[in-house]
Amino acid sequence: MAKKRSREADGTTEASDKMAVDNESSDDEDFDMVNVDFEWFNFNEKIDFHGTKSLIRQLFDVDANLFDVSALADLILSQPTVGSTVKTDGEESDPFAFLTVLNVQEHRQKKPMAQLIEYLSKKAKENESLAPVPELLASGKHIGLILSERLINMPSEIAPPLYSMLVDEIEAAVEDKEPYEFTHYLIISKTYHEIESTLNVEERKKKKGKQDPTLYHFHPEDEVLQKHALAFGSYPFTKIDEAVADSKRAFQEMGVMPKGSMILIDASKFTDAVKAVGEYLSPPS
């Protein structure tokens, strides 16, 4: 399989490029086990364009139409030695997950990055918790924009290898004098909260009072990353409405309202944050 840039010279070991995950479900009568082998690959522009584009659309949800998603996918695929895809059926198959980092300053003049800078700056201004973000994006500093997404049923255990590989690849790239020496990392992700369905209007009118909804993470590793963050917070998607949340109910009384999320981490704390993700999510040996 395609493998990543090695750092054997200094004795650093790469994260495993293959993981077997058992998904078990049982009740009083049935017992099922599914064995799945996940494999990690470099980005391949000849294979991964459509899969990467689809995952980008999932990451930005209804706001994906605000960007040139094809150009953003091309930008990600243009740096194959930094970042990873996760697949289950060999390199020729579509990715089920990806993680990468883009240098905001290096790509500032390119259309997809310019669109992202404008969008993220606007969204950060809507949440006081994200106050440092717009200034940093405009500062000219080398900010590492981390984009990560996976299919909704992918196990969270794939996150530690993705992040560990990224750390190694960034270190190797810096040694090779490539532009990956960052001052900060800005991780783009998603959160959600449950809302009462608009299909039950009369029931909602009868209820008194209003409680702040509990915020949940689509990616469990975000809870760990936030503990190492300089700033973090969620923001509403521009094109979201309650009808969209209703469409995501899937046989539940509550709708799901997705939101965008940003986590800003000082570069000096990123490696420790990644180690903490590994300790939290790595499967037992």
Coordinates of C-alpha atoms in Angstrom, one line a residue:
M1 CA 0.0 0.0 0.0
A2 CA 1.1 3.6 -0.3
K3 CA 2.9 4.6 2.8
K4 CA 3.7 7.9 4.4
R5 CA 7.0 9.7 4.6
S6 CA 9.1 7.8 7.1
R7 CA 11.1 9.3 10.0
E8 CA 13.2 6.2 10.8
A9 CA 16.4 8.2 11.0
D10 CA 15.6 9.6 14.4
G11 CA 14.0 6.4 15.7
T12 CA 10.5 7.8 15.6
T13 CA 7.9 5.1 14.9
E14 CA 4.9 5.7 12.7
A15 CA 1.4 5.0 13.9
S16 CA 0.0 1.7 12.7
D17 CA -1.3 1.9 9.1
K18 CA -3.8 -0.9 9.7
M19 CA -6.4 -1.5 12.5
A20 CA -8.9 -4.3 13.0
V21 CA -12.1 -3.3 14.8
D22 CA -14.7 -5.6 16.1
N23 CA -18.3 -4.3 16.1
E24 CA -20.4 -6.4 18.4
S25 CA -24.1 -6.2 19.1
S26 CA -26.2 -8.6 21.1
D27 CA -29.5 -9.1 22.8
D28 CA -31.2 -12.1 24.5
E29 CA -31.4 -14.1 21.2
D30 CA -28.9 -12.7 18.7
F31 CA -25.1 -12.2 18.7
D32 CA -23.4 -10.6 15.7
M33 CA -19.8 -9.7 15.1
V34 CA -18.3 -7.7 12.3
N35 CA -14.6 -7.6 11.7
V36 CA -13.4 -4.6 9.7
D37 CA -9.8 -3.8 8.7
F38 CA -9.1 -0.1 8.4
E39 CA -6.1 1.0 6.3
W40 CA -4.4 4.4 6.1
F41 CA -3.2 5.9 2.9
N42 CA -1.7 9.1 1.5
F43 CA -4.1 11.2 -0.5
N44 CA -4.1 10.1 -4.2
E45 CA -5.4 12.7 -6.7
K46 CA -6.3 10.0 -9.2
I47 CA -8.5 8.1 -6.8
D48 CA -9.7 10.3 -3.9
F49 CA -11.2 13.4 -5.4
H50 CA -14.9 12.3 -5.2
G51 CA -14.6 10.7 -1.8
T52 CA -12.8 13.7 -0.4
K53 CA -15.3 16.1 -1.9
S54 CA -18.2 14.1 -0.4
L55 CA -16.6 14.2 3.1
I56 CA -16.0 18.0 2.8
R57 CA -19.6 18.5 2.0
Q58 CA -20.5 16.4 5.1
L59 CA -18.2 18.5 7.2
F60 CA -19.7 21.9 6.2
D61 CA -23.2 20.5 6.0
V62 CA -25.7 22.9 4.5
D63 CA -23.0 25.6 4.2
A64 CA -20.9 23.5 1.8
N65 CA -22.6 25.3 -1.1
L66 CA -20.9 28.5 0.0
F67 CA -17.6 27.1 -1.1
D68 CA -15.9 25.8 -4.2
V69 CA -15.8 22.3 -2.8
S70 CA -14.1 20.9 -5.8
A71 CA -11.3 23.4 -5.6
L72 CA -10.9 22.7 -1.9
A73 CA -10.7 19.0 -2.6
D74 CA -8.0 19.6 -5.2
L75 CA -6.0 21.8 -2.7
I76 CA -6.1 18.9 -0.2
L77 CA -5.0 16.4 -2.8
S78 CA -2.2 18.6 -3.9
Q79 CA -0.2 17.8 -0.7
P80 CA -0.2 13.9 -0.6
T81 CA 2.6 13.5 2.0
V82 CA 0.7 15.3 4.7
G83 CA -2.7 14.0 5.9
S84 CA -4.4 10.6 5.6
T85 CA -7.4 8.8 4.2
V86 CA -8.9 5.7 5.8
K87 CA -10.2 2.9 3.7
T88 CA -11.5 -0.7 4.1
D89 CA -11.1 -2.1 0.6
G90 CA -7.6 -1.2 -0.6
E91 CA -6.1 2.0 -2.0
E92 CA -8.4 2.0 -5.1
S93 CA -11.6 2.3 -2.9
D94 CA -13.2 5.5 -1.7
P95 CA -12.1 7.0 1.6
F96 CA -14.4 6.5 4.7
A97 CA -12.5 9.2 6.6
F98 CA -9.8 11.8 6.1
L99 CA -7.7 14.3 8.1
T100 CA -5.3 16.9 6.8
V101 CA -3.8 20.3 7.5
L102 CA -3.6 23.4 5.2
N103 CA -1.3 26.4 5.7
V104 CA -3.7 29.4 5.8
Q105 CA -1.0 31.9 4.9
E106 CA 0.6 29.8 2.2
H107 CA -2.7 29.3 0.3
R108 CA -4.3 32.6 1.3
Q109 CA -4.6 33.9 -2.3
K110 CA -6.2 30.7 -3.6
K111 CA -10.0 30.8 -4.0
P112 CA -11.0 27.9 -1.7
M113 CA -8.8 29.2 1.1
A114 CA -9.9 32.8 0.6
Q115 CA -13.5 31.6 0.9
L116 CA -12.7 29.6 4.1
I117 CA -10.9 32.6 5.7
E118 CA -13.9 34.9 5.0
Y119 CA -16.4 32.3 6.2
L120 CA -14.6 31.3 9.4
S121 CA -13.8 34.9 10.4
K122 CA -17.4 35.8 10.0
K123 CA -18.6 32.8 12.1
A124 CA -16.0 33.4 14.8
K125 CA -17.2 37.0 15.2
E126 CA -20.7 35.5 16.1
N127 CA -19.3 33.8 19.2
E128 CA -17.3 35.6 21.9
S129 CA -15.5 32.3 22.8
L130 CA -13.9 32.4 19.3
A131 CA -12.7 36.0 19.6
P132 CA -9.0 35.3 18.9
V133 CA -9.7 33.5 15.6
P134 CA -10.5 36.4 13.1
E135 CA -7.4 38.3 14.2
L136 CA -5.2 35.3 13.8
L137 CA -6.6 34.5 10.4
A138 CA -5.8 38.0 9.3
S139 CA -2.4 38.2 11.0
G140 CA -0.3 36.6 8.3
K141 CA 0.9 34.0 10.8
H142 CA 1.2 30.4 9.6
I143 CA -2.0 28.9 10.9
G144 CA -2.6 25.2 10.3
L145 CA -6.2 24.7 9.3
I146 CA -7.1 21.1 10.2
L147 CA -10.0 19.5 8.3
S148 CA -11.2 16.1 9.4
E149 CA -14.4 14.2 8.6
R150 CA -15.6 10.6 8.6
L151 CA -18.7 8.6 7.8
I152 CA -21.1 8.8 10.6
N153 CA -20.8 5.1 11.6
M154 CA -17.0 5.0 11.6
P155 CA -15.5 4.1 15.0
S156 CA -13.8 6.9 17.0
E157 CA -10.7 4.7 17.5
I158 CA -9.5 5.7 14.0
A159 CA -8.9 9.3 15.3
P160 CA -5.7 8.7 17.3
P161 CA -3.7 7.2 14.4
L162 CA -4.9 9.9 12.1
Y163 CA -3.7 12.6 14.4
S164 CA -0.5 10.8 15.4
M165 CA 0.5 10.4 11.7
L166 CA -0.3 14.0 11.1
V167 CA 2.1 15.1 13.9
D168 CA 4.9 12.9 12.4
E169 CA 4.3 14.1 8.9
I170 CA 4.4 17.8 9.9
E171 CA 7.7 17.2 11.7
A172 CA 9.1 15.5 8.7
A173 CA 7.8 18.3 6.4
V174 CA 9.4 21.0 8.5
E175 CA 12.7 19.1 8.4
D176 CA 12.4 19.1 4.7
K177 CA 12.0 22.9 4.7
E178 CA 8.3 22.7 3.7
P179 CA 5.8 25.3 4.9
Y180 CA 4.3 23.4 7.8
E181 CA 5.8 25.2 10.8
F182 CA 2.7 26.6 12.4
T183 CA 2.1 29.0 15.3
H184 CA -1.4 27.7 15.9
Y185 CA -3.8 25.0 14.7
L186 CA -7.5 25.7 13.9
I187 CA -9.5 22.5 13.9
I188 CA -12.9 22.6 12.0
S189 CA -15.5 20.1 13.2
K190 CA -19.2 19.8 14.0
T191 CA -21.4 19.7 17.1
Y192 CA -25.1 19.2 17.4
H193 CA -28.0 19.6 19.9
E194 CA -31.4 18.1 20.0
I195 CA -34.5 20.1 19.4
E196 CA -38.2 19.4 19.6
S197 CA -39.7 18.6 16.3
T198 CA -41.6 21.3 14.5
L199 CA -44.0 18.5 13.5
N200 CA -45.4 18.6 17.0
V201 CA -46.3 22.3 17.2
E202 CA -49.2 21.9 19.6
E203 CA -47.2 19.9 22.1
R204 CA -44.4 22.5 22.1
K205 CA -47.0 25.3 22.8
K206 CA -48.1 23.5 25.9
K207 CA -44.7 23.3 27.4
K208 CA -43.5 26.1 29.6
G209 CA -40.0 27.4 30.0
K210 CA -37.0 26.9 27.9
Q211 CA -33.8 25.1 28.8
D212 CA -30.4 25.6 27.1
P213 CA -29.9 22.5 24.9
T214 CA -27.0 20.2 25.6
L215 CA -24.2 20.3 23.0
Y216 CA -22.9 17.0 21.7
H217 CA -19.8 16.3 19.5
F218 CA -19.9 14.3 16.3
H219 CA -16.2 13.6 16.9
P220 CA -15.5 12.4 20.5
E221 CA -11.9 13.5 20.2
D222 CA -13.0 17.1 20.1
E223 CA -13.9 16.9 23.8
V224 CA -10.2 16.1 24.6
L225 CA -8.8 18.7 22.1
Q226 CA -10.9 21.4 23.7
K227 CA -9.1 20.9 27.0
H228 CA -5.8 22.0 25.4
A229 CA -7.4 24.8 23.4
L230 CA -6.7 28.5 23.4
A231 CA -10.3 29.0 22.3
F232 CA -13.2 26.9 21.1
G233 CA -16.8 27.3 20.3
S234 CA -19.7 26.4 18.0
Y235 CA -21.6 28.5 15.4
P236 CA -24.9 28.1 13.5
F237 CA -24.7 27.2 9.9
T238 CA -25.8 30.0 7.6
K239 CA -28.4 28.0 5.7
I240 CA -29.7 25.8 8.5
D241 CA -33.4 25.9 9.7
E242 CA -35.6 23.7 11.9
A243 CA -37.0 21.9 8.9
V244 CA -33.5 20.5 8.3
A245 CA -33.3 19.4 11.9
D246 CA -36.7 17.6 11.5
S247 CA -35.4 15.7 8.5
K248 CA -32.6 14.3 10.7
R249 CA -35.0 12.9 13.3
A250 CA -34.7 9.3 12.1
F251 CA -37.6 7.8 14.1
Q252 CA -36.9 9.9 17.2
E253 CA -39.1 12.5 18.9
M254 CA -36.2 15.0 18.9
G255 CA -34.7 16.6 15.9
V256 CA -30.9 17.1 15.5
M257 CA -29.6 20.6 14.9
P258 CA -26.0 20.5 13.6
K259 CA -23.6 23.4 14.1
G260 CA -20.1 24.2 13.0
S261 CA -17.3 24.1 15.5
M262 CA -13.8 25.5 15.8
I263 CA -11.0 24.6 18.2
L264 CA -7.9 26.8 18.3
I265 CA -4.8 25.3 19.8
D266 CA -1.3 26.8 20.3
A267 CA 1.2 24.8 18.3
S268 CA 3.3 24.2 21.4
K269 CA 0.4 22.3 23.0
F270 CA -0.7 20.3 19.9
T271 CA 1.5 17.3 20.4
D272 CA 0.3 16.9 24.0
A273 CA -3.3 17.2 22.8
V274 CA -2.8 14.5 20.3
K275 CA -1.3 12.2 22.9
A276 CA -4.3 12.8 25.1
V277 CA -6.6 11.9 22.3
G278 CA -4.7 8.6 22.0
E279 CA -5.0 7.9 25.7
Y280 CA -8.8 8.6 25.6
L281 CA -9.8 6.8 22.4
S282 CA -7.2 4.1 21.6
P283 CA -8.7 0.6 21.8
P284 CA -7.4 -1.6 24.7
S285 CA -4.4 -3.7 23.7

